[in-house]
Amino acid sequence: SQTIHQWPATLVQPVGSPLSLECTVEGTSNPNLYWYRQAAGRGLQLLFYSVGIGQISSEVPQNLSASRPQDRQFILSSKKLLLSDSGFYLCAWSVRFLKSYNSPLHFGNGTRLTVT
Amino acid sequence: AQKVTQAQTEISVVEKEDVTLDCVYETRDTTYYLFWYKQPPSGELVFLIRRNSFDEQNEISGRYSWNFQKSTSSFNFTITASQVVDSAVYFCALSDGRGSTLGRLYFGRGTQLTVWP
């Protein structure tokens, strides 16, 4: 069965420090991968998505970046964190084939980031 | 563009009451999928159901039921005989358009359901 791992679970970082959140998927190949952020208002905002190694698309301009160095690895990074980067970050995967629009997203347990 | 509206920000009920969570969506696609997710206090998002735009049959799974009506662009979720463990934030979501290989979902803002003992 497929599993998704995301770490760390919680993180407290000072403003201006770098960030690296990692997500890996097991039990599937060529997944679509996503980073979502959930701010205090509870809404889920898509930050980045990837349909393959090295292929990253950004949904909103921001202080963050993403990379996909391996097929089942997705990394969220920042060189210098801002206070506004605080939130709950969720990694997700979905099956990638011709009809991916009907594929549910499967989420990791999330990382709660507090920037102080 | 896809859009999902969950007008109910918070709902509180007492255990054993029935509760309906509303979801209204907008899309120009003729083929699309709708989803419901549950987010308990622990934070992870749990997939509950997927429905395609051509199947308007209501679905029941235990105490959960879903009412999909294309005429009103709604996909409402009812919990019968609610329990304290049902307390969570519930998200409705709409898929990317037909032909998309992305599988991106557009989420509503969520409804916080609190079930009191």
CSV table of C-alpha atoms in Angstrom, one decimal:
chain,number,residue,atom,x,y,z
A,1,SER,CA,0.0,0.0,0.0
A,2,GLN,CA,1.0,3.6,-0.5
A,3,THR,CA,2.3,5.7,2.3
A,4,ILE,CA,3.4,9.3,2.5
A,5,HIS,CA,5.9,10.6,5.1
A,6,GLN,CA,6.4,14.2,6.0
A,7,TRP,CA,8.8,15.6,8.5
A,8,PRO,CA,9.3,17.2,10.8
A,9,ALA,CA,5.9,17.3,12.5
A,10,THR,CA,6.6,20.6,14.2
A,11,LEU,CA,9.2,23.3,13.7
A,12,VAL,CA,10.0,26.6,15.3
A,13,GLN,CA,12.4,28.8,13.4
A,14,PRO,CA,13.5,32.4,13.8
A,15,VAL,CA,12.8,35.0,11.1
A,16,GLY,CA,15.6,35.0,8.5
A,17,SER,CA,16.6,31.4,9.0
A,18,PRO,CA,16.4,28.8,6.2
A,19,LEU,CA,13.8,26.1,5.9
A,20,SER,CA,13.7,22.6,4.5
A,21,LEU,CA,10.6,20.3,4.8
A,22,GLU,CA,10.8,16.9,3.2
A,23,CYS,CA,8.1,14.6,1.9
A,24,THR,CA,8.5,11.1,0.5
A,25,VAL,CA,6.0,8.7,-1.0
A,26,GLU,CA,6.3,4.9,-0.9
A,27,GLY,CA,4.4,2.2,-2.8
A,28,THR,CA,3.8,4.1,-6.0
A,29,SER,CA,5.7,5.4,-9.0
A,30,ASN,CA,5.5,8.7,-10.9
A,31,PRO,CA,3.0,10.4,-8.6
A,32,ASN,CA,1.9,13.9,-8.8
A,33,LEU,CA,3.2,15.8,-5.8
A,34,TYR,CA,1.8,18.8,-4.1
A,35,TRP,CA,2.6,21.3,-1.3
A,36,TYR,CA,-0.3,23.0,0.4
A,37,ARG,CA,-0.4,25.5,3.2
A,38,GLN,CA,-3.1,26.0,5.7
A,39,ALA,CA,-3.0,29.3,7.4
A,40,ALA,CA,-4.8,30.3,10.5
A,41,GLY,CA,-8.0,30.8,8.6
A,42,ARG,CA,-8.1,27.1,7.8
A,43,GLY,CA,-8.2,27.5,4.0
A,44,LEU,CA,-6.0,25.2,2.0
A,45,GLN,CA,-3.7,27.0,-0.5
A,46,LEU,CA,-1.8,25.1,-3.2
A,47,LEU,CA,1.8,26.3,-3.2
A,48,PHE,CA,3.6,24.0,-5.6
A,49,TYR,CA,2.9,21.0,-7.7
A,50,SER,CA,5.1,18.6,-9.6
A,51,VAL,CA,4.3,16.1,-12.4
A,52,GLY,CA,7.8,14.7,-12.6
A,53,ILE,CA,11.4,14.9,-11.4
A,54,GLY,CA,12.7,18.4,-11.7
A,55,GLN,CA,9.3,19.7,-12.9
A,56,ILE,CA,7.9,22.3,-10.4
A,57,SER,CA,5.1,24.7,-10.9
A,58,SER,CA,4.3,27.5,-8.5
A,59,GLU,CA,0.8,28.6,-7.8
A,60,VAL,CA,1.6,31.8,-5.9
A,61,PRO,CA,4.7,34.0,-5.8
A,62,GLN,CA,6.2,33.8,-2.4
A,63,ASN,CA,9.3,33.4,-0.3
A,64,LEU,CA,9.3,29.6,-0.8
A,65,SER,CA,10.6,27.2,-3.4
A,66,ALA,CA,10.2,23.5,-4.1
A,67,SER,CA,12.3,20.8,-5.6
A,68,ARG,CA,11.8,17.2,-6.7
A,69,PRO,CA,15.2,15.6,-6.8
A,70,GLN,CA,13.8,12.1,-7.0
A,71,ASP,CA,10.6,10.6,-8.3
A,72,ARG,CA,9.0,10.2,-4.8
A,73,GLN,CA,10.7,13.0,-3.0
A,74,PHE,CA,9.4,16.5,-2.7
A,75,ILE,CA,11.1,19.3,-0.7
A,76,LEU,CA,9.9,22.7,0.4
A,77,SER,CA,12.5,25.3,1.1
A,78,SER,CA,13.2,28.9,1.9
A,79,LYS,CA,16.4,30.8,2.2
A,80,LYS,CA,15.1,33.3,4.7
A,81,LEU,CA,11.8,32.7,6.6
A,82,LEU,CA,9.3,35.5,7.1
A,83,LEU,CA,6.8,35.7,9.9
A,84,SER,CA,4.0,35.3,7.3
A,85,ASP,CA,5.5,31.8,6.5
A,86,SER,CA,4.0,30.4,9.7
A,87,GLY,CA,1.3,27.8,9.1
A,88,PHE,CA,0.5,24.2,8.6
A,89,TYR,CA,2.2,22.7,5.6
A,90,LEU,CA,0.8,19.6,4.0
A,91,CYS,CA,2.4,17.4,1.3
A,92,ALA,CA,0.1,15.3,-0.9
A,93,TRP,CA,0.3,12.9,-3.7
A,94,SER,CA,-2.1,11.6,-6.4
A,95,VAL,CA,-1.9,9.1,-9.1
A,96,ARG,CA,-0.7,10.4,-12.4
A,97,PHE,CA,-2.4,9.1,-15.6
A,98,LEU,CA,-4.6,10.3,-18.3
A,99,LYS,CA,-7.5,10.9,-16.0
A,100,SER,CA,-5.7,12.3,-13.0
A,101,TYR,CA,-8.6,14.8,-12.5
A,102,ASN,CA,-10.5,12.1,-10.8
A,103,SER,CA,-7.8,11.0,-8.5
A,104,PRO,CA,-8.1,11.9,-4.8
A,105,LEU,CA,-5.2,13.5,-3.0
A,106,HIS,CA,-3.6,11.6,-0.2
A,107,PHE,CA,-2.1,13.8,2.4
A,108,GLY,CA,0.8,13.5,4.8
A,109,ASN,CA,0.4,14.4,8.5
A,110,GLY,CA,1.6,17.9,8.0
A,111,THR,CA,4.3,20.1,9.5
A,112,ARG,CA,3.3,22.9,11.8
A,113,LEU,CA,5.8,25.8,11.2
A,114,THR,CA,6.1,28.7,13.6
A,115,VAL,CA,8.3,31.5,12.6
A,116,THR,CA,9.3,33.7,15.6
B,1,ALA,CA,-12.1,28.6,-13.0
B,2,GLN,CA,-13.1,26.1,-10.3
B,3,LYS,CA,-14.5,27.5,-7.1
B,4,VAL,CA,-15.9,25.8,-3.9
B,5,THR,CA,-18.0,27.6,-1.3
B,6,GLN,CA,-18.6,26.3,2.2
B,7,ALA,CA,-20.8,29.0,3.7
B,8,GLN,CA,-20.9,27.4,7.2
B,9,THR,CA,-17.8,28.4,9.0
B,10,GLU,CA,-18.7,26.6,12.3
B,11,ILE,CA,-21.4,24.3,13.3
B,12,SER,CA,-22.1,23.0,16.9
B,13,VAL,CA,-24.5,20.2,17.6
B,14,VAL,CA,-25.1,17.9,20.5
B,15,GLU,CA,-24.4,14.2,20.2
B,16,LYS,CA,-26.9,12.1,18.3
B,17,GLU,CA,-28.2,15.1,16.4
B,18,ASP,CA,-28.1,15.0,12.6
B,19,VAL,CA,-26.0,17.7,10.9
B,20,THR,CA,-25.7,18.7,7.2
B,21,LEU,CA,-22.6,20.4,5.9
B,22,ASP,CA,-23.2,22.5,2.7
B,23,CYS,CA,-21.0,22.7,-0.3
B,24,VAL,CA,-21.7,24.7,-3.4
B,25,TYR,CA,-19.3,24.7,-6.4
B,26,GLU,CA,-18.7,26.5,-9.7
B,27,THR,CA,-17.2,25.1,-12.8
B,28,ARG,CA,-17.5,25.3,-16.6
B,29,ASP,CA,-16.5,21.8,-17.0
B,30,THR,CA,-19.0,19.1,-17.9
B,31,THR,CA,-16.9,16.4,-16.4
B,32,TYR,CA,-15.5,16.9,-12.9
B,33,TYR,CA,-15.2,15.2,-9.6
B,34,LEU,CA,-16.2,16.3,-6.1
B,35,PHE,CA,-14.5,15.2,-2.9
B,36,TRP,CA,-15.0,15.5,0.9
B,37,TYR,CA,-12.1,15.4,3.3
B,38,LYS,CA,-12.1,15.3,7.1
B,39,GLN,CA,-9.4,17.1,9.2
B,40,PRO,CA,-9.5,15.9,12.8
B,41,PRO,CA,-7.6,17.9,15.5
B,42,SER,CA,-4.5,15.9,14.8
B,43,GLY,CA,-4.2,17.7,11.5
B,44,GLU,CA,-4.0,15.1,8.8
B,45,LEU,CA,-6.6,15.3,5.9
B,46,VAL,CA,-8.6,12.1,5.5
B,47,PHE,CA,-10.3,11.4,2.2
B,48,LEU,CA,-14.0,10.5,2.7
B,49,ILE,CA,-15.6,10.3,-0.7
B,50,ARG,CA,-15.3,11.0,-4.4
B,51,ARG,CA,-18.2,11.7,-6.8
B,52,ASN,CA,-18.2,12.2,-10.5
B,53,SER,CA,-20.4,14.7,-12.3
B,54,PHE,CA,-22.4,12.1,-14.1
B,55,ASP,CA,-23.5,10.2,-11.1
B,56,GLU,CA,-26.2,12.0,-9.1
B,57,GLN,CA,-27.2,9.0,-7.0
B,58,ASN,CA,-27.0,9.7,-3.3
B,59,GLU,CA,-24.5,7.7,-1.4
B,60,ILE,CA,-24.6,6.4,2.1
B,61,SER,CA,-21.8,5.0,4.1
B,62,GLY,CA,-22.7,4.1,7.6
B,63,ARG,CA,-23.7,7.3,9.4
B,64,TYR,CA,-22.5,9.4,6.4
B,65,SER,CA,-24.5,10.4,3.4
B,66,TRP,CA,-23.9,12.7,0.5
B,67,ASN,CA,-26.5,14.5,-1.7
B,68,PHE,CA,-25.2,15.6,-5.1
B,69,GLN,CA,-27.5,17.9,-7.1
B,70,LYS,CA,-26.1,19.3,-10.3
B,71,SER,CA,-29.2,21.5,-10.7
B,72,THR,CA,-28.1,23.5,-7.7
B,73,SER,CA,-24.3,22.8,-8.0
B,74,SER,CA,-24.3,21.4,-4.5
B,75,PHE,CA,-22.7,18.4,-2.9
B,76,ASN,CA,-23.9,18.3,0.7
B,77,PHE,CA,-22.7,16.0,3.4
B,78,THR,CA,-24.9,14.7,6.2
B,79,ILE,CA,-23.8,13.0,9.4
B,80,THR,CA,-26.6,11.1,11.1
B,81,ALA,CA,-26.6,10.6,14.9
B,82,SER,CA,-23.4,12.6,15.3
B,83,GLN,CA,-20.7,11.5,17.7
B,84,VAL,CA,-18.0,13.4,19.5
B,85,VAL,CA,-15.4,11.7,17.3
B,86,ASP,CA,-17.0,13.5,14.3
B,87,SER,CA,-15.7,16.8,15.6
B,88,ALA,CA,-13.3,18.0,12.9
B,89,VAL,CA,-13.0,20.5,10.0
B,90,TYR,CA,-14.6,19.2,6.9
B,91,PHE,CA,-13.5,20.3,3.4
B,92,CYS,CA,-15.3,20.0,0.2
B,93,ALA,CA,-13.1,20.0,-3.0
B,94,LEU,CA,-13.5,20.2,-6.7
B,95,SER,CA,-11.2,18.6,-9.2
B,96,ASP,CA,-9.3,20.2,-12.0
B,97,GLY,CA,-10.9,19.9,-15.4
B,98,ARG,CA,-11.3,16.9,-17.7
B,99,GLY,CA,-8.1,16.1,-19.6
B,100,SER,CA,-5.9,17.4,-16.8
B,101,THR,CA,-3.2,15.1,-15.8
B,102,LEU,CA,-2.5,17.1,-12.7
B,103,GLY,CA,-5.2,16.0,-10.3
B,104,ARG,CA,-5.2,19.3,-8.6
B,105,LEU,CA,-8.1,20.0,-6.2
B,106,TYR,CA,-9.7,23.3,-5.3
B,107,PHE,CA,-10.8,23.4,-1.7
B,108,GLY,CA,-13.5,25.3,0.1
B,109,ARG,CA,-12.5,27.1,3.3
B,110,GLY,CA,-13.9,24.3,5.5
B,111,THR,CA,-16.6,23.9,8.1
B,112,GLN,CA,-15.6,23.3,11.7
B,113,LEU,CA,-18.0,20.8,13.2
B,114,THR,CA,-18.1,20.5,17.0
B,115,VAL,CA,-20.1,17.7,18.5
B,116,TRP,CA,-20.8,18.1,22.2
B,117,PRO,CA,-21.5,15.2,24.5
